């Protein structure tokens, strides 16, 4: 039985089955509540941290530092604020050896993690104080990181300017898009809140947009009982269930060399049909290009990457293609990012909102009491007692 500690700094021994993977997004597919998650994730991003949190792990053990100091990444704060302990820097050698013992009991006592018999490593706990110091120090490096980011962006802009200037040869689809709204869903920061508010509003019912899930974005749609019309991406983070839901499948082929498409083998192994879309840029970029090229009247983006921190989290130099695609689409693009947070603030009741209700309650109660025969009898009894006692 795993002991789940809900404190940033553990005060007891933590036990649970070990699950390990270099790719955090692959690991979360196998994690179960109470597991000890062994990751190899420098600059742990907020999206990966939330995925670990949703798995209700007992602890997160990182082979490297969760904050490298390159920039103030948000992942560790997500876990620490939720009370999930993080043991950092247990080392590459331990990670490689422990990965071969997946599923075996792990025990964390003090700053030492032990897996099975004879395999242990010492790390360092990430506390609120140490995390604060690390993030403050990393802010000092942000200027240098931004300069590096800008240089990479200029380099990729030169290589990927065809996205903005040249016509794009998109595959022919069975799903009609021309003149319709298209909603592109990426499983990125804040996607759940935004999807929830879009889903409970009138937009989906009124506009009936074409739903495009970018890789794991297809699973995000299914979470809200929305079936994607199209799934596009390199197919590395989408579930078999989503791929088999009946959506039209488009595999992102990288426009280099022989147009490598690593996701095609998986689609073929499942016995499904798909179409190739060779293009530079990310899968979310080409999803928007596809919608634009096929005549969408409006493109609503949910969970897509936009902020500097998200670009740095993504780890691709400059993310120039994202800039170029947004320039190309222009006013046709509506970004839903933050919609959930905005609506939750607007819908949050304030103390003054209860005043009319409270006043109405007092008035109604007063009317009922005044017209109550029982109340009149009680008042008459008190009046007679007063007169008989005090003579007034």
Short mmCIF file of C-alpha atoms in Angstrom, two decimals:
data_model
loop_
_atom_site.label_atom_id
_atom_site.label_comp_id
_atom_site.label_asym_id
_atom_site.label_seq_id
_atom_site.Cartn_x
_atom_site.Cartn_y
_atom_site.Cartn_z
CA UNK A 1 0.00 0.00 0.00
CA UNK A 2 1.57 3.27 -1.12
CA UNK A 3 1.82 6.15 1.27
CA UNK A 4 0.93 9.41 -0.48
CA UNK A 5 2.41 12.37 1.35
CA UNK A 6 0.60 15.66 0.85
CA UNK A 7 3.45 17.93 1.91
CA UNK A 8 6.17 19.55 -0.17
CA UNK A 9 8.78 18.38 2.35
CA UNK A 10 8.13 14.71 3.26
CA UNK A 11 7.97 13.85 6.94
CA UNK A 12 7.58 10.09 6.51
CA UNK A 13 8.81 7.27 4.35
CA UNK A 14 7.23 7.18 0.90
CA UNK A 15 6.55 3.83 -0.73
CA UNK A 16 5.05 2.88 -4.05
CA UNK A 17 5.65 0.97 -7.29
CA UNK A 18 8.27 2.59 -9.51
CA UNK A 19 7.42 3.74 -13.05
CA UNK A 20 10.13 5.30 -15.22
CA UNK A 21 10.47 6.89 -18.65
CA UNK A 22 12.66 9.53 -20.28
CA UNK A 23 9.57 10.96 -21.98
CA UNK A 24 7.22 12.26 -19.29
CA UNK A 25 4.26 12.30 -21.68
CA UNK A 26 4.75 8.56 -22.28
CA UNK A 27 5.20 7.86 -18.57
CA UNK A 28 1.87 9.41 -17.56
CA UNK A 29 0.07 6.87 -19.75
CA UNK A 30 1.28 4.09 -17.43
CA UNK A 31 1.17 5.78 -14.04
CA UNK A 32 -1.35 4.76 -11.41
CA UNK A 33 -2.32 6.45 -8.13
CA UNK A 34 0.36 5.92 -5.49
CA UNK A 35 3.18 5.22 -7.97
CA UNK A 36 6.62 6.78 -7.63
CA UNK A 37 7.31 8.52 -10.95
CA UNK A 38 10.95 8.46 -12.06
CA UNK A 39 11.51 11.06 -14.79
CA UNK A 40 14.44 12.51 -16.71
CA UNK A 41 13.12 16.00 -17.32
CA UNK A 42 15.29 19.09 -17.04
CA UNK A 43 13.25 22.31 -16.83
CA UNK A 44 10.06 20.46 -15.94
CA UNK A 45 7.23 22.34 -17.64
CA UNK A 46 3.81 23.11 -16.19
CA UNK A 47 1.92 20.90 -18.65
CA UNK A 48 4.00 17.82 -17.79
CA UNK A 49 3.69 18.60 -14.07
CA UNK A 50 -0.11 18.81 -14.31
CA UNK A 51 -0.18 15.48 -16.13
CA UNK A 52 1.84 13.91 -13.27
CA UNK A 53 -0.45 15.55 -10.74
CA UNK A 54 -3.56 14.12 -12.39
CA UNK A 55 -2.06 10.63 -12.04
CA UNK A 56 -1.99 11.17 -8.23
CA UNK A 57 1.57 9.96 -7.83
CA UNK A 58 3.10 9.51 -4.39
CA UNK A 59 6.26 11.37 -5.39
CA UNK A 60 8.23 12.56 -8.41
CA UNK A 61 11.91 11.59 -8.62
CA UNK A 62 13.97 13.39 -11.27
CA UNK A 63 17.30 12.11 -12.56
CA UNK A 64 18.34 15.70 -13.25
CA UNK A 65 17.47 19.10 -11.78
CA UNK A 66 13.86 20.13 -12.35
CA UNK A 67 15.06 23.73 -12.64
CA UNK A 68 18.26 24.05 -14.63
CA UNK A 69 18.44 27.83 -14.20
CA UNK A 70 18.00 28.48 -17.92
CA UNK A 71 14.64 30.19 -17.36
CA UNK A 72 11.97 30.20 -14.60
CA UNK A 73 9.97 27.12 -15.64
CA UNK A 74 6.63 26.55 -13.95
CA UNK A 75 6.44 22.77 -13.51
CA UNK A 76 7.98 22.31 -10.05
CA UNK A 77 5.72 25.00 -8.57
CA UNK A 78 2.65 23.14 -9.83
CA UNK A 79 3.69 19.99 -7.97
CA UNK A 80 4.96 21.70 -4.82
CA UNK A 81 1.79 23.83 -4.50
CA UNK A 82 -0.26 20.63 -4.75
CA UNK A 83 1.87 18.95 -2.06
CA UNK A 84 3.59 16.39 -4.31
CA UNK A 85 7.21 15.82 -3.16
CA UNK A 86 10.02 16.17 -5.72
CA UNK A 87 13.38 14.45 -5.21
CA UNK A 88 15.89 15.91 -7.66
CA UNK A 89 19.24 14.93 -9.16
CA UNK A 90 19.39 11.18 -8.40
CA UNK A 91 21.65 10.74 -11.44
CA UNK A 92 21.72 9.15 -14.88
CA UNK A 93 23.24 5.88 -13.70
CA UNK A 94 20.46 5.28 -11.17
CA UNK A 95 17.85 6.22 -13.76
CA UNK A 96 19.16 3.67 -16.27
CA UNK A 97 19.38 0.87 -13.72
CA UNK A 98 16.05 1.66 -12.02
CA UNK A 99 14.26 1.87 -15.38
CA UNK A 100 14.95 -1.85 -15.84
CA UNK A 101 13.14 -2.56 -12.56
CA UNK A 102 9.87 -0.83 -13.41
CA UNK A 103 6.98 -1.99 -11.27
CA UNK A 104 9.16 -2.99 -8.33
CA UNK A 105 8.59 -1.39 -4.92
CA UNK A 106 10.43 1.88 -4.35
CA UNK A 107 11.07 3.47 -0.99
CA UNK A 108 12.15 7.02 -0.28
CA UNK A 109 13.51 7.73 3.18
CA UNK A 110 15.36 10.90 3.96
CA UNK A 111 17.02 11.90 0.70
CA UNK A 112 17.63 8.32 -0.44
CA UNK A 113 15.52 6.31 -2.86
CA UNK A 114 15.84 2.51 -2.90
CA UNK A 115 14.41 0.21 -5.57
CA UNK A 116 14.29 -3.49 -4.79
CA UNK A 117 17.44 -4.69 -3.09
CA UNK A 118 20.83 -3.12 -3.56
CA UNK A 119 19.88 -0.24 -5.84
CA UNK A 120 19.74 3.17 -4.25
CA UNK A 121 20.69 6.77 -4.91
CA UNK A 122 20.79 9.99 -2.98
CA UNK A 123 19.05 13.11 -4.26
CA UNK A 124 17.95 16.45 -2.92
CA UNK A 125 14.43 17.51 -1.99
CA UNK A 126 12.90 20.47 -3.78
CA UNK A 127 11.44 22.63 -1.01
CA UNK A 128 9.49 25.85 -1.33
CA UNK A 129 12.55 27.77 -0.18
CA UNK A 130 15.00 26.05 -2.51
CA UNK A 131 12.58 26.36 -5.44
CA UNK A 132 12.13 30.08 -4.76
CA UNK A 133 15.91 30.58 -4.78
CA UNK A 134 16.30 28.60 -8.01
CA UNK A 135 13.53 30.49 -9.81
CA UNK A 136 14.83 33.87 -8.66
CA UNK A 137 18.32 32.97 -9.89
CA UNK A 138 16.96 31.77 -13.23
CA UNK A 139 15.25 35.12 -13.78
CA UNK A 140 18.71 36.65 -13.99
CA UNK A 141 19.45 34.38 -16.97
CA UNK A 142 16.22 35.22 -18.76
CA UNK A 143 17.77 38.10 -20.70
CA UNK A 144 20.48 35.82 -22.09
CA UNK A 145 17.93 33.10 -22.85
CA UNK A 146 15.72 35.62 -24.63
CA UNK A 147 18.68 36.73 -26.75
CA UNK A 148 19.37 33.09 -27.65
CA UNK A 149 15.69 32.59 -28.40
CA UNK A 150 15.63 35.62 -30.72
CA UNK A 151 18.72 34.44 -32.61
CA UNK A 152 17.22 31.00 -33.11
CA UNK A 153 13.96 32.56 -34.23
CA UNK A 154 15.74 34.57 -36.91
CA UNK A 155 17.54 31.43 -38.08
CA UNK A 156 14.32 29.45 -38.36
CA UNK A 157 12.52 32.39 -39.96
CA UNK A 158 15.02 32.25 -42.80
CA UNK A 159 14.52 28.50 -43.18
CA UNK A 160 10.74 28.41 -42.78
CA UNK A 161 9.60 31.62 -44.51
CA UNK A 162 7.95 29.45 -47.17
CA UNK A 163 5.12 28.93 -44.66
CA UNK A 164 4.27 32.61 -44.97
CA UNK A 165 5.08 33.25 -48.63
CA UNK A 166 4.48 30.08 -50.64
CA UNK A 167 1.23 28.23 -51.35
CA UNK A 168 0.90 25.06 -49.32
CA UNK A 169 0.04 21.74 -50.93
CA UNK A 170 -2.47 20.37 -48.43
CA UNK A 171 -4.08 16.93 -48.72
CA UNK A 172 -7.65 16.64 -49.98
CA UNK A 173 -10.06 15.87 -47.15
CA UNK A 174 -13.40 14.16 -46.91
CA UNK A 175 -14.41 16.58 -44.12
CA UNK A 176 -15.88 19.80 -45.59
CA UNK A 177 -14.19 22.91 -44.19
CA UNK A 178 -14.80 25.79 -46.63
CA UNK A 179 -16.89 28.55 -45.07
CA UNK A 180 -17.06 26.83 -41.67
CA UNK A 181 -15.53 27.52 -38.29
CA UNK A 182 -12.66 25.23 -37.29
CA UNK A 183 -11.58 24.59 -33.69
CA UNK A 184 -7.97 23.39 -33.35
CA UNK A 185 -7.38 21.70 -29.99
CA UNK A 186 -3.88 21.10 -28.59
CA UNK A 187 -3.39 19.49 -25.18
CA UNK A 188 -1.47 22.52 -23.94
CA UNK A 189 -1.58 24.87 -20.98
CA UNK A 190 -5.12 25.71 -19.82
CA UNK A 191 -6.85 23.54 -22.43
CA UNK A 192 -9.22 21.92 -19.94
CA UNK A 193 -10.66 25.17 -18.60
CA UNK A 194 -11.04 26.63 -22.08
CA UNK A 195 -12.67 23.49 -23.47
CA UNK A 196 -15.06 23.33 -20.55
CA UNK A 197 -16.29 26.88 -21.01
CA UNK A 198 -16.53 26.54 -24.77
CA UNK A 199 -18.40 23.27 -24.33
CA UNK A 200 -20.98 24.59 -21.85
CA UNK A 201 -21.60 27.76 -23.84
CA UNK A 202 -23.64 28.26 -26.97
CA UNK A 203 -20.70 28.39 -29.36
CA UNK A 204 -20.44 24.69 -30.24
CA UNK A 205 -24.18 24.36 -30.70
CA UNK A 206 -24.52 27.53 -32.78
CA UNK A 207 -21.38 27.35 -34.93
CA UNK A 208 -20.96 23.55 -35.18
CA UNK A 209 -17.23 23.94 -35.94
CA UNK A 210 -15.02 21.30 -37.51
CA UNK A 211 -13.07 19.81 -34.59
CA UNK A 212 -9.37 19.16 -35.21
CA UNK A 213 -7.39 17.37 -32.51
CA UNK A 214 -3.62 17.81 -32.70
CA UNK A 215 -2.16 14.54 -31.39
CA UNK A 216 -3.25 14.35 -27.72
CA UNK A 217 -5.74 17.14 -28.42
CA UNK A 218 -7.99 14.41 -29.84
CA UNK A 219 -8.09 12.75 -26.42
CA UNK A 220 -8.79 16.14 -24.86
CA UNK A 221 -11.89 16.43 -27.05
CA UNK A 222 -13.04 12.93 -26.14
CA UNK A 223 -12.70 13.81 -22.44
CA UNK A 224 -15.52 16.30 -23.01
CA UNK A 225 -17.60 13.91 -25.13
CA UNK A 226 -16.65 15.72 -28.32
CA UNK A 227 -15.60 13.51 -31.23
CA UNK A 228 -12.84 15.02 -33.38
CA UNK A 229 -13.56 15.26 -37.10
CA UNK A 230 -9.84 15.30 -37.93
CA UNK A 231 -6.75 14.15 -36.04
CA UNK A 232 -3.44 15.55 -37.23
CA UNK A 233 0.12 15.12 -35.93
CA UNK A 234 3.04 12.74 -35.71
CA UNK A 235 0.76 10.43 -33.67
CA UNK A 236 3.15 9.99 -30.74
CA UNK A 237 0.88 11.18 -27.93
CA UNK A 238 -2.62 10.25 -29.08
CA UNK A 239 -4.35 7.13 -27.77
CA UNK A 240 -5.46 4.15 -29.86
CA UNK A 241 -9.01 4.88 -28.70
CA UNK A 242 -8.88 8.34 -30.24
CA UNK A 243 -7.34 7.07 -33.48
CA UNK A 244 -10.17 4.54 -33.80
CA UNK A 245 -12.97 7.02 -33.08
CA UNK A 246 -13.75 7.53 -36.76
CA UNK A 247 -11.91 10.80 -37.31
CA UNK A 248 -10.06 11.53 -40.54
CA UNK A 249 -6.34 10.92 -39.87
CA UNK A 250 -3.56 13.13 -41.23
CA UNK A 251 0.04 12.19 -40.45
CA UNK A 252 2.52 15.05 -40.18
CA UNK A 253 5.48 14.19 -42.40
CA UNK A 254 8.57 16.28 -41.79
CA UNK A 255 9.59 18.12 -44.93
CA UNK A 256 13.20 16.96 -44.82
CA UNK A 257 15.03 14.30 -46.78
CA UNK A 258 12.57 11.57 -47.70
CA UNK A 259 9.67 13.25 -45.83
CA UNK A 260 10.05 11.13 -42.72
CA UNK A 261 6.71 10.31 -41.05
CA UNK A 262 7.32 8.34 -37.83
CA UNK A 263 3.59 8.13 -37.05
CA UNK A 264 2.67 6.34 -40.26
CA UNK A 265 3.85 2.92 -39.05
CA UNK A 266 1.62 3.14 -36.02
CA UNK A 267 -1.43 4.01 -38.12
CA UNK A 268 -0.74 1.13 -40.48
CA UNK A 269 -0.22 -1.30 -37.59
CA UNK A 270 -3.70 -0.39 -36.34
CA UNK A 271 -5.12 -1.11 -39.79
CA UNK A 272 -6.29 2.48 -40.25
CA UNK A 273 -6.16 4.74 -43.30
CA UNK A 274 -4.46 8.11 -43.25
CA UNK A 275 -3.14 10.90 -45.43
CA UNK A 276 0.30 12.51 -45.35
CA UNK A 277 0.92 16.22 -44.94
CA UNK A 278 4.63 17.06 -45.42
CA UNK A 279 5.48 20.45 -43.97
CA UNK A 280 7.97 22.31 -41.81
CA UNK A 281 6.78 23.57 -38.46
CA UNK A 282 4.93 21.89 -35.61
CA UNK A 283 1.78 19.82 -35.89
CA UNK A 284 -0.34 22.58 -34.38
CA UNK A 285 1.04 24.95 -37.02
CA UNK A 286 0.10 22.72 -39.92
CA UNK A 287 -3.36 22.12 -38.44
CA UNK A 288 -3.99 25.87 -38.71
CA UNK A 289 -2.45 26.01 -42.18
CA UNK A 290 -4.73 23.16 -43.28
CA UNK A 291 -7.83 24.94 -41.98
CA UNK A 292 -6.81 28.23 -43.56
CA UNK A 293 -5.85 26.75 -46.92
CA UNK A 294 -9.13 24.81 -47.17
CA UNK A 295 -11.20 27.94 -46.64
CA UNK A 296 -12.18 28.04 -42.96
CA UNK A 297 -14.00 31.25 -42.14
CA UNK A 298 -12.73 31.33 -38.54
CA UNK A 299 -10.09 29.32 -36.65
CA UNK A 300 -10.46 28.95 -32.88
CA UNK A 301 -7.26 27.78 -31.16
CA UNK A 302 -7.52 25.93 -27.83
CA UNK A 303 -4.42 25.00 -25.80
CA UNK A 304 -1.94 26.19 -28.41
CA UNK A 305 1.48 27.58 -27.48
CA UNK A 306 1.76 31.32 -27.31
CA UNK A 307 3.76 32.70 -24.38
CA UNK A 308 7.56 32.90 -24.16
CA UNK A 309 7.61 30.37 -21.30
CA UNK A 310 5.62 27.90 -23.39
CA UNK A 311 7.98 28.35 -26.33
CA UNK A 312 10.96 27.72 -24.05
CA UNK A 313 9.17 24.71 -22.55
CA UNK A 314 8.54 23.34 -26.04
CA UNK A 315 12.28 23.26 -26.64
CA UNK A 316 12.23 23.92 -30.36
CA UNK A 317 14.56 26.72 -31.46
CA UNK A 318 12.63 29.93 -31.79
CA UNK A 319 9.26 28.41 -32.62
CA UNK A 320 9.45 30.61 -35.71
CA UNK A 321 6.84 28.62 -37.59
CA UNK A 322 4.25 29.52 -34.95
CA UNK A 323 4.91 33.23 -35.50
CA UNK A 324 4.73 32.81 -39.25
CA UNK A 325 1.50 30.84 -39.19
CA UNK A 326 -0.19 33.44 -36.99
CA UNK A 327 0.98 36.17 -39.37
CA UNK A 328 -0.39 34.20 -42.31
CA UNK A 329 -3.80 33.56 -40.80
CA UNK A 330 -4.18 37.05 -39.33
CA UNK A 331 -7.59 38.11 -38.03
CA UNK A 332 -9.11 34.76 -38.95
CA UNK A 333 -7.49 33.28 -35.83
CA UNK A 334 -9.18 33.56 -32.43
CA UNK A 335 -7.10 32.28 -29.51
CA UNK A 336 -9.21 30.86 -26.67
CA UNK A 337 -6.27 30.74 -24.26
CA UNK A 338 -7.27 32.00 -20.85
CA UNK A 339 -11.00 31.88 -21.59
CA UNK A 340 -11.57 29.49 -18.70
CA UNK A 341 -9.74 31.69 -16.22
CA UNK A 342 -11.57 34.78 -17.49
CA UNK A 343 -14.99 33.16 -17.20
CA UNK A 344 -14.25 31.71 -13.75
CA UNK A 345 -13.37 35.21 -12.50
CA UNK A 346 -16.50 36.69 -14.09
CA UNK A 347 -18.72 33.96 -12.65
CA UNK A 348 -17.17 33.95 -9.18
CA UNK A 349 -19.78 35.29 -6.72
CA UNK A 350 -18.83 38.38 -4.71
CA UNK A 351 -20.10 39.22 -1.19
CA UNK A 352 -22.19 42.11 -2.52
CA UNK A 353 -23.96 39.69 -4.86
CA UNK A 354 -25.57 38.05 -1.82
CA UNK A 355 -26.93 41.32 -0.35
CA UNK A 356 -30.19 41.44 -2.40
CA UNK A 357 -30.84 37.78 -1.58
CA UNK A 358 -30.26 38.39 2.14
CA UNK A 359 -32.52 41.47 2.20
CA UNK A 360 -35.26 39.59 0.34
CA UNK A 361 -34.93 36.77 2.89
CA UNK A 362 -35.37 39.19 5.83
CA UNK A 363 -38.41 40.88 4.26
CA UNK A 364 -40.06 37.56 3.42
CA UNK A 365 -39.37 36.18 6.89
CA UNK A 366 -40.78 39.35 8.48
CA UNK A 367 -44.01 39.17 6.47
CA UNK A 368 -44.48 35.51 7.37
CA UNK A 369 -43.90 36.15 11.07
CA UNK A 370 -46.20 39.18 11.24
CA UNK A 371 -49.04 37.23 9.64
CA UNK A 372 -48.45 34.10 11.69
CA UNK A 373 -51.27 33.25 14.20
CA UNK A 374 -48.75 31.43 16.38
CA UNK A 375 -46.55 34.51 16.54
CA UNK A 376 -49.57 36.71 17.47
CA UNK A 377 -50.46 34.31 20.29
CA UNK A 378 -46.90 34.39 21.60
CA UNK A 379 -46.84 38.21 21.50
CA UNK A 380 -50.22 38.43 23.28
CA UNK A 381 -48.98 36.03 25.97
CA UNK A 382 -45.87 38.15 26.54
CA UNK A 383 -47.98 41.34 26.68
CA UNK A 384 -50.42 39.86 29.25
CA UNK A 385 -47.51 38.56 31.37
CA UNK A 386 -45.91 41.99 31.33
CA UNK A 387 -49.14 43.72 32.44
CA UNK A 388 -49.86 41.24 35.22
CA UNK A 389 -46.30 41.47 36.52
CA UNK A 390 -45.51 45.19 36.21
CA UNK A 391 -49.01 46.60 36.03
CA UNK A 392 -48.53 48.43 32.76
#
